[in-house]
């Protein structure tokens, strides 16, 4: 068995040292060398396409309906090492069961429509060869299939889920997750690539945990990376390598691992695991040719467009490498001013790199995208990509503002630099609000992954703070309308994902911090102290034209609200603002709501002197 404690109450991944012993000698194998070697071998082989006549050619409207379905050719894996008692236990847990074909069709279709474009880890043509034609020569991995069903559960209409025997999406995803985990724990799947594929898919599953010191998604990602490397070491460096199709599958896996590693690092403020950045030249469309076949859920043009979109996301992941290095240790300050200034210089370069990525990407994939693409799910993938981009920019701006305050340690900052931080944050929050609005209007928000919904937490808090600071009924109503967009998104998350209770705990923590700040009442009723000549309203700080920003594309930075808003908290209540930022970042990093003891030590070195006296 792979797990030291397979049946632990929390169903957590607790890896035995023996599990990773086979990859203990992999330290000398760099990620870059891994991808480069695969790329060289991949395109030196004969890449003849599979004979299309051997594929099932069903009408697209009924392509997932099998009038007389035969049993799926599922690879039940290696069971000779299991005792009869263990096999009986797995059977009692329905680990070898799948939904009936009509409902299973919906789950699988949802996976390729919603999940696959952003994580094209499965060769779609090869999958349909086995699934539709019930090809007995190509068995589906039961471990990977359960992982696929786990992720697609959140995208299935409720009536279909209930026909499959589940009360709702949360129960369905939890059931498939448990089955996949049991198959993994008992070592039923013995193909290294398939283990890595399934583990990477399961890194997107998030649920409540009574054992918060174990972060489930990072554990699964680590497993996927190790098995990906081990699969390469097992045969790819040998003289007789695997066939061309397997080379493509391995290269898919490596890039999907890299993308997941970077997005997870920036999104949760945890250190990334893959330290070598692969060569972008290895990203060729031939790697994904299996997604453009006649059996794809999308037509050829759309599937090709989605492949190009994933390649753009890979470029974003490369650009985020430096960002992740800066933001992966929440609240950790440099040793001195010189090091802090060096970090600020790096941030300047990183911001320029992100800007360059955006300028190049927005030409190919405009935003808002609904005006430029006809396929709804392309809009979903485009918006998810820009969600990640804006979230990374906010994290970088927060780090920059924190370092500037650390260097100054007084109420007067470099106004121009601080104004840029404020405007960057304001611009990104407004842009994310437009993305959320578009997804809600198109009824696509329900298809967002749990991780994508997490990007909405901080904008939600800023809009909630705006409502608290409203000074008139009309202004409050306007701000509540903006807040409602993020509330709807979080409500959808609660309906579909078990991990939402952890998000609720973090939201409650941040709201309690705001409620317990008495000086906010003074700020909301009187505004900044007009008798202090050194102060000016927040909107004055952000009123002057700036250089082009990603969303405005050359237009002046949007003005802060003429009345008091969250922008004034950043300017005049910096301690509270950074307390909110660090509380969220630490909570995401450790996987559960931060405590006061976690945050206060991070604030003490900053020696905050707020612009308005606490006694005023």
XYZ file of C-alpha atoms in Angstrom:
616
model
C 0.000 0.000 0.000
C 1.148 3.516 -0.759
C -0.311 5.084 2.349
C 1.028 4.573 5.858
C -2.466 5.175 7.187
C -4.885 4.420 4.396
C -7.996 4.644 6.518
C -7.100 7.670 8.617
C -10.243 9.638 9.563
C -9.328 12.716 7.552
C -8.632 10.749 4.365
C -5.404 12.687 4.028
C -2.397 11.716 1.967
C 0.272 10.415 4.307
C 3.061 9.109 2.159
C 5.350 6.290 3.263
C 9.061 6.895 2.703
C 9.075 3.701 0.625
C 6.692 5.247 -1.879
C 9.222 7.792 -3.039
C 12.273 5.570 -2.666
C 12.161 4.766 -6.346
C 12.708 8.435 -7.148
C 15.331 9.130 -4.508
C 18.033 9.283 -7.160
C 16.168 11.838 -9.256
C 17.795 14.946 -7.774
C 20.282 15.189 -10.606
C 17.495 15.158 -13.198
C 16.487 18.757 -13.852
C 13.063 19.683 -15.126
C 14.567 21.567 -18.050
C 16.594 18.547 -19.126
C 13.520 16.396 -18.768
C 11.432 18.543 -21.127
C 14.262 19.186 -23.587
C 15.052 15.486 -23.916
C 11.410 14.628 -24.424
C 11.054 17.351 -27.018
C 14.032 16.071 -28.956
C 12.802 12.492 -28.971
C 9.175 13.410 -29.572
C 9.589 14.954 -32.986
C 12.266 12.571 -34.202
C 9.749 9.727 -34.148
C 7.148 8.806 -36.713
C 4.057 10.699 -35.601
C 1.619 9.084 -37.982
C -1.948 9.678 -36.946
C -4.167 6.834 -35.873
C -6.340 5.467 -38.684
C -9.529 7.499 -38.388
C -11.555 4.630 -39.876
C -11.003 2.690 -36.673
C -12.680 5.402 -34.608
C -16.352 5.665 -33.795
C -17.890 8.399 -35.957
C -21.056 9.349 -34.136
C -23.157 12.355 -34.889
C -21.940 15.260 -32.714
C -25.387 15.799 -31.253
C -25.446 12.256 -29.863
C -21.726 11.637 -29.669
C -21.820 10.631 -26.008
C -24.906 8.470 -26.247
C -24.354 4.734 -26.633
C -27.728 3.085 -27.437
C -26.365 -0.381 -26.607
C -23.426 0.329 -24.341
C -21.007 -2.468 -23.708
C -18.949 -2.483 -20.519
C -16.123 -0.006 -20.457
C -12.679 -1.454 -20.971
C -11.372 -0.227 -17.629
C -7.907 -1.113 -16.458
C -8.493 -2.309 -12.918
C -4.760 -2.209 -12.416
C -2.474 -4.383 -10.391
C -4.260 -6.453 -7.749
C -2.012 -9.482 -7.374
C -0.245 -7.848 -4.423
C -3.523 -7.372 -2.556
C -4.988 -9.855 -0.145
C -8.545 -11.039 -0.646
C -9.499 -9.054 2.434
C -8.139 -5.874 0.864
C -9.932 -6.564 -2.415
C -13.157 -7.202 -0.521
C -12.698 -3.912 1.313
C -12.188 -1.975 -1.932
C -15.276 -3.615 -3.402
C -17.287 -2.776 -0.284
C -16.250 0.860 -0.764
C -17.416 0.711 -4.414
C -13.888 1.551 -5.523
C -14.325 -0.428 -8.752
C -17.775 1.015 -9.547
C -18.745 3.727 -12.022
C -22.043 5.514 -12.738
C -24.303 3.944 -15.349
C -23.456 4.928 -18.966
C -26.095 7.656 -19.500
C -24.981 9.597 -16.418
C -21.326 8.682 -16.893
C -21.509 10.230 -20.365
C -22.510 13.568 -18.851
C -19.684 13.494 -16.303
C -17.069 12.667 -18.929
C -18.381 15.223 -21.399
C -18.324 17.912 -18.691
C -14.709 17.066 -17.949
C -13.594 17.636 -21.530
C -15.778 20.717 -21.959
C -14.832 22.498 -18.732
C -11.752 21.019 -17.047
C -9.676 19.728 -19.935
C -9.064 23.066 -21.742
C -7.165 24.425 -18.724
C -5.498 21.101 -17.892
C -5.112 19.076 -21.118
C -3.465 16.188 -19.361
C -5.497 13.442 -21.068
C -5.027 12.623 -24.751
C -8.639 13.150 -25.791
C -8.534 11.116 -29.009
C -7.000 8.140 -27.241
C -9.556 8.432 -24.454
C -12.519 8.438 -26.844
C -11.045 5.502 -28.708
C -11.411 3.458 -25.554
C -14.575 5.076 -24.230
C -16.793 5.293 -27.288
C -15.674 2.321 -29.323
C -15.166 0.265 -26.156
C -11.759 -0.601 -27.615
C -10.498 -3.612 -25.707
C -6.889 -2.837 -26.675
C -6.876 0.488 -24.840
C -8.000 0.191 -21.237
C -8.978 3.290 -19.284
C -7.256 3.860 -15.960
C -9.879 3.550 -13.236
C -7.773 5.768 -10.970
C -7.585 8.559 -13.573
C -11.252 8.155 -14.507
C -12.353 8.620 -10.891
C -10.138 11.703 -10.649
C -11.777 13.076 -13.802
C -15.262 12.448 -12.403
C -14.258 14.083 -9.129
C -13.425 17.349 -10.905
C -16.353 17.342 -13.320
C -18.910 16.833 -10.524
C -19.077 20.571 -9.893
C -20.143 21.224 -13.500
C -23.011 18.724 -13.738
C -26.691 19.766 -13.532
C -28.293 18.691 -10.282
C -30.839 16.374 -11.912
C -28.063 14.390 -13.624
C -26.115 14.117 -10.382
C -29.196 12.836 -8.575
C -29.891 10.291 -11.326
C -26.362 9.030 -10.749
C -27.289 8.430 -7.103
C -25.809 11.490 -5.378
C -27.544 14.236 -3.443
C -25.495 17.020 -4.987
C -22.122 17.988 -6.468
C -20.345 18.035 -3.112
C -21.311 14.443 -2.318
C -20.459 13.300 -5.837
C -16.997 14.864 -5.878
C -16.229 13.573 -2.378
C -17.298 10.055 -3.374
C -15.137 9.974 -6.503
C -12.236 11.496 -4.589
C -12.408 8.810 -1.920
C -12.553 6.035 -4.533
C -9.555 7.469 -6.378
C -7.603 7.879 -3.165
C -8.283 4.295 -2.102
C -7.102 3.023 -5.487
C -3.958 5.096 -5.029
C -3.380 4.041 -1.426
C -3.664 0.351 -2.276
C -1.343 0.688 -5.269
C -3.935 -0.560 -7.751
C -2.644 1.697 -10.552
C 0.931 0.761 -11.451
C 1.510 2.865 -14.571
C 3.727 5.801 -13.566
C 2.218 8.211 -16.097
C -1.332 7.344 -15.061
C -0.496 7.741 -11.371
C 0.971 11.171 -12.117
C -2.044 12.131 -14.241
C -4.528 11.136 -11.562
C -2.535 12.778 -8.770
C -2.325 16.049 -10.689
C -6.084 16.031 -11.272
C -6.713 15.365 -7.580
C -4.545 18.361 -6.660
C -7.566 20.455 -7.695
C -9.829 18.807 -5.129
C -10.293 20.781 -1.926
C -12.302 19.681 1.079
C -12.631 20.408 4.742
C -9.737 19.068 6.736
C -9.545 18.329 10.434
C -5.815 17.940 9.996
C -4.824 21.392 8.673
C -1.081 20.808 8.863
C -1.463 18.568 5.818
C -2.299 20.604 2.715
C -4.057 18.191 0.397
C -3.605 19.887 -2.977
C 0.115 20.486 -2.474
C 0.591 16.865 -1.404
C -1.072 15.585 -4.565
C 0.969 17.982 -6.700
C 4.185 16.726 -5.111
C 3.100 13.168 -5.876
C 2.355 14.042 -9.508
C 5.748 15.701 -9.974
C 7.647 12.797 -8.454
C 5.848 10.185 -10.542
C 6.269 12.310 -13.673
C 10.011 12.382 -13.119
C 10.096 8.708 -12.246
C 8.248 7.723 -15.408
C 10.842 9.560 -17.458
C 13.717 7.954 -15.576
C 12.165 4.534 -16.044
C 12.279 4.433 -19.835
C 12.688 7.741 -21.624
C 16.433 8.044 -21.075
C 17.022 4.476 -22.167
C 17.978 3.574 -25.706
C 14.589 2.101 -26.517
C 12.112 4.775 -25.560
C 8.333 4.553 -25.587
C 6.253 5.226 -28.733
C 5.605 8.742 -29.983
C 2.150 8.907 -28.454
C 3.570 8.195 -25.016
C 6.162 10.894 -25.570
C 3.389 13.378 -26.215
C 1.494 12.231 -23.140
C 4.602 12.667 -21.011
C 5.299 16.133 -22.381
C 1.665 17.100 -21.719
C 2.089 15.898 -18.166
C 5.270 17.863 -17.581
C 3.782 21.125 -18.794
C 0.538 20.592 -16.870
C 2.583 19.970 -13.716
C 4.564 23.155 -14.317
C 1.455 25.272 -14.906
C -0.280 23.856 -11.844
C 2.843 24.404 -9.746
C 3.109 28.090 -10.644
C -0.588 28.925 -10.372
C -0.877 27.113 -7.038
C 2.224 28.861 -5.699
C 1.007 32.365 -6.549
C -2.601 31.625 -5.576
C -1.779 30.148 -2.163
C 1.518 31.953 -1.421
C 3.398 28.691 -1.054
C 6.866 27.970 -2.479
C 6.844 26.312 -5.886
C 8.291 22.831 -6.365
C 9.676 22.922 -9.914
C 12.723 25.173 -9.956
C 13.827 24.791 -13.564
C 11.784 26.727 -16.097
C 11.216 24.616 -19.232
C 11.964 25.964 -22.670
C 8.886 27.516 -24.231
C 10.016 26.194 -27.617
C 8.920 22.733 -26.448
C 5.339 24.009 -26.558
C 4.340 22.876 -30.016
C 0.790 22.232 -31.133
C 1.773 18.677 -32.158
C 1.939 17.812 -28.461
C -1.838 18.310 -28.264
C -2.808 16.826 -31.621
C -4.943 14.208 -29.864
C -7.321 17.001 -28.814
C -8.148 17.973 -32.399
C -9.491 14.657 -33.664
C -12.970 13.896 -35.011
C -14.195 12.713 -31.617
C -13.325 15.853 -29.678
C -16.203 17.493 -27.804
C -15.250 20.673 -29.657
C -14.995 21.256 -33.381
C -11.513 21.450 -34.860
C -11.296 25.248 -34.873
C -12.413 25.581 -31.256
C -10.134 22.825 -29.986
C -7.212 24.426 -31.840
C -8.074 27.781 -30.265
C -8.155 26.176 -26.808
C -4.749 24.615 -27.420
C -3.356 28.049 -28.289
C -4.992 29.403 -25.137
C -3.302 26.763 -22.996
C 0.056 27.648 -24.548
C -0.596 31.287 -23.606
C -1.332 30.099 -20.053
C 1.978 28.250 -20.055
C 3.713 31.513 -20.960
C 1.904 33.174 -18.066
C 3.140 30.415 -15.755
C 6.706 31.109 -16.893
C 6.220 34.841 -16.267
C 4.883 34.069 -12.773
C 8.061 32.300 -11.675
C 9.606 35.486 -10.312
C 6.288 36.638 -8.871
C 5.958 33.386 -6.944
C 9.451 33.855 -5.515
C 8.477 37.282 -4.176
C 5.066 36.459 -2.702
C 5.440 32.861 -1.499
C 6.484 33.827 2.054
C 3.738 36.118 3.417
C 5.001 38.865 5.714
C 8.626 37.764 5.677
C 10.658 40.972 5.407
C 14.172 41.451 4.005
C 17.149 41.568 6.339
C 17.701 45.267 5.740
C 16.879 48.300 3.639
C 19.379 47.451 0.908
C 17.831 44.031 0.385
C 14.352 45.569 0.435
C 15.293 48.047 -2.289
C 16.753 45.220 -4.371
C 13.446 43.391 -4.014
C 11.587 46.504 -5.174
C 13.778 46.616 -8.276
C 12.964 42.987 -9.006
C 9.268 43.720 -8.596
C 9.573 46.527 -11.135
C 10.999 44.072 -13.657
C 8.364 41.454 -12.858
C 5.586 43.965 -13.364
C 7.055 44.830 -16.758
C 7.187 41.130 -17.693
C 3.551 40.660 -16.735
C 2.637 43.744 -18.731
C 4.448 42.350 -21.759
C 2.626 39.037 -21.393
C -0.711 40.856 -21.210
C 0.008 43.091 -24.190
C 0.826 40.055 -26.315
C -2.003 37.869 -25.015
C -4.840 40.387 -25.149
C -4.365 40.738 -28.908
C -5.008 37.024 -29.377
C -7.568 36.681 -26.564
C -9.311 40.026 -25.928
C -11.103 40.777 -22.698
C -14.055 40.994 -22.269
C -14.007 37.941 -24.491
C -17.737 37.480 -25.068
C -17.591 39.929 -27.977
C -14.863 37.987 -29.762
C -15.623 34.276 -29.300
C -18.808 32.354 -29.973
C -18.024 29.312 -27.814
C -19.118 29.942 -24.222
C -16.529 27.693 -22.661
C -13.712 29.533 -24.425
C -14.921 32.638 -22.602
C -14.737 30.661 -19.365
C -11.123 29.635 -19.965
C -10.089 33.125 -21.066
C -11.620 34.699 -17.968
C -9.973 32.158 -15.677
C -6.619 33.023 -17.238
C -7.087 36.738 -16.652
C -8.378 36.038 -13.135
C -4.990 34.512 -12.406
C -3.179 37.392 -14.031
C -4.982 40.096 -12.042
C -4.653 38.126 -8.819
C -0.891 37.885 -9.371
C -0.691 41.621 -10.030
C -2.557 42.354 -6.789
C -0.220 40.086 -4.818
C 2.791 41.802 -6.375
C 1.395 45.275 -5.632
C 0.737 44.297 -2.020
C 4.300 43.073 -1.660
C 5.607 46.291 -3.187
C 3.503 48.472 -0.877
C 4.612 46.474 2.147
C 8.280 46.864 1.222
C 7.871 50.596 0.638
C 6.340 50.990 4.063
C 9.094 48.859 5.588
C 11.721 51.158 4.093
C 9.993 54.405 5.139
C 8.426 53.347 8.451
C 6.645 56.679 8.627
C 3.412 58.223 7.436
C 5.006 59.816 4.352
C 5.811 57.436 1.510
C 7.116 57.841 -2.006
C 3.846 59.252 -3.310
C 4.383 58.377 -6.958
C 5.317 54.760 -6.237
C 2.570 54.346 -3.659
C 0.039 55.912 -6.040
C 1.018 53.328 -8.639
C 0.446 50.494 -6.153
C -2.954 51.860 -5.196
C -4.004 52.319 -8.814
C -2.747 48.862 -9.804
C -4.814 47.262 -7.053
C -7.858 49.378 -7.863
C -7.543 48.627 -11.566
C -7.201 44.870 -11.008
C -10.120 44.711 -8.582
C -12.332 46.529 -11.079
C -11.180 44.255 -13.889
C -11.911 41.135 -11.843
C -15.367 42.480 -11.092
C -16.041 42.775 -14.830
C -14.850 39.208 -15.384
C -17.153 37.947 -12.629
C -20.071 39.901 -14.084
C -19.491 38.358 -17.501
C -19.313 34.832 -16.092
C -22.492 35.309 -14.061
C -24.409 36.768 -16.996
C -23.394 33.818 -19.179
C -24.156 31.294 -16.412
C -20.538 30.119 -16.505
C -19.533 30.982 -12.943
C -20.883 27.643 -11.710
C -18.200 25.949 -13.826
C -15.290 27.680 -12.099
C -12.931 25.482 -10.147
C -12.589 25.958 -6.407
C -9.158 27.531 -6.890
C -10.501 30.042 -9.399
C -13.217 31.073 -6.965
C -10.581 31.705 -4.297
C -9.326 34.617 -6.374
C -12.579 36.390 -5.521
C -11.995 36.398 -1.749
C -9.936 39.582 -1.485
C -12.039 41.610 -3.962
C -15.073 40.456 -1.967
C -13.557 41.825 1.251
C -12.674 45.157 -0.361
C -16.219 45.547 -1.686
C -17.638 44.520 1.702
C -15.405 47.166 3.316
C -16.691 49.687 0.779
C -20.252 48.988 1.894
C -19.254 49.472 5.543
C -17.691 52.844 4.695
C -20.642 54.127 2.649
C -21.806 57.521 3.908
C -25.204 57.678 2.209
C -28.037 55.337 1.342
C -27.533 55.893 -2.384
C -23.837 55.160 -2.174
C -24.472 52.083 -0.060
C -26.965 50.723 -2.596
C -24.496 51.250 -5.433
C -21.718 49.505 -3.550
C -23.978 46.652 -2.493
C -24.713 46.034 -6.172
C -21.002 45.542 -6.831
C -20.591 43.384 -3.745
C -23.490 41.185 -4.844
C -21.477 39.946 -7.832
C -18.834 38.432 -5.577
C -21.448 37.206 -3.101
C -23.136 35.221 -5.885
C -19.802 33.701 -6.843
C -19.034 32.640 -3.279
C -22.569 31.264 -2.855
C -21.980 29.073 -5.914
C -18.758 27.872 -4.331
C -20.612 26.916 -1.154
C -23.093 24.852 -3.149
C -20.499 22.895 -5.082
C -17.300 22.543 -3.069
C -16.716 20.985 0.329
C -13.775 23.295 1.009
C -16.045 26.320 1.163
C -16.337 26.105 4.953
C -12.647 26.934 5.182
C -13.218 29.966 2.965
C -16.113 31.029 5.189
C -13.783 30.861 8.193
C -11.279 33.137 6.450
C -14.004 35.584 5.393
C -15.295 35.693 8.960
C -11.767 36.359 10.226
C -11.313 39.316 7.875
C -14.764 40.725 8.583
C -14.147 40.490 12.343
C -10.899 42.418 11.924
C -12.753 45.181 10.102
C -15.598 45.268 12.636
C -13.140 45.549 15.532
C -11.410 48.646 14.078
C -13.031 51.648 15.849
C -11.161 54.283 13.828
C -13.024 53.234 10.681
C -16.104 54.988 12.063
C -14.138 58.246 12.157
C -12.845 57.626 8.643
C -16.307 56.914 7.229
C -18.070 59.858 8.911
C -15.408 62.581 8.660
C -12.984 61.386 6.014
C -9.255 62.084 6.166
C -8.167 64.806 8.593
C -8.463 67.946 6.501
C -6.506 69.972 9.077
C -3.357 67.982 8.394
C -1.581 69.605 5.460
C 0.403 66.430 4.855
C -2.734 64.461 4.036
C -4.944 64.402 0.987
C -7.972 62.271 0.070
C -7.187 58.915 -1.492
C -8.769 59.989 -4.761
C -6.224 62.806 -5.028
C -3.411 60.289 -4.818
C -4.837 58.332 -7.736
C -6.171 61.253 -9.767
C -3.182 62.101 -11.936
C -2.769 60.269 -15.263
C -0.464 57.293 -15.196
C 1.276 55.176 -17.763
C -0.754 52.444 -19.447
C -2.087 49.731 -17.203
C -3.141 46.282 -18.447
C -6.865 46.924 -18.213
C -6.970 50.557 -19.256
C -4.494 50.132 -22.117
C -3.280 53.721 -22.025
C -6.251 55.400 -20.376
C -5.756 57.265 -17.084
C -6.002 55.209 -13.926
C -9.624 55.098 -12.656
C -10.283 57.577 -9.877
C -10.962 56.416 -6.384
C -14.517 57.046 -5.235
C -14.984 60.732 -4.304
C -16.248 59.539 -0.946
C -14.401 57.315 1.480
C -13.732 53.766 0.283
C -11.314 50.906 0.764
C -8.649 52.971 -0.999
C -8.610 55.346 1.984
C -7.988 52.409 4.305
C -4.851 51.568 2.326
C -3.711 55.207 2.484
C -4.778 56.213 5.991
C -5.235 52.928 7.846
C -2.299 50.968 6.533
C -1.979 48.754 9.590
C -5.532 47.447 9.161
C -5.123 47.047 5.409
C -1.922 45.038 5.710
C -3.440 43.036 8.553
C -6.200 41.993 6.154
C -3.708 41.204 3.389
C -1.383 39.167 5.590
C -4.269 37.346 7.273
C -5.545 36.189 3.894
C -2.107 35.269 2.552
C -1.127 33.317 5.668
C -4.511 31.553 5.688
C -4.092 30.481 2.066
C -0.515 29.412 2.672
C -1.217 27.195 5.665
C -4.592 25.931 4.490
C -6.741 27.218 7.361
C -7.765 30.538 8.897
C -4.874 32.401 10.484
C -4.877 33.329 14.152
C -3.885 36.615 15.748
C -0.673 34.989 16.968
C 0.211 34.258 13.345
C -0.280 37.836 12.143
C 0.789 40.195 14.938
C 4.499 39.232 14.774
C 4.438 40.040 11.047
C 3.061 43.540 11.701
C 5.342 44.539 14.575
C 8.514 45.211 12.526
C 6.609 47.636 10.303
C 6.089 50.231 13.080
C 2.894 51.597 11.601
C 2.075 55.263 12.172
C -1.382 55.721 10.710
C -2.245 59.076 9.223
C -5.137 59.675 11.620
C -4.593 59.477 15.320
C -6.471 56.706 17.075
C -7.715 59.300 19.557
C -9.183 61.637 16.955
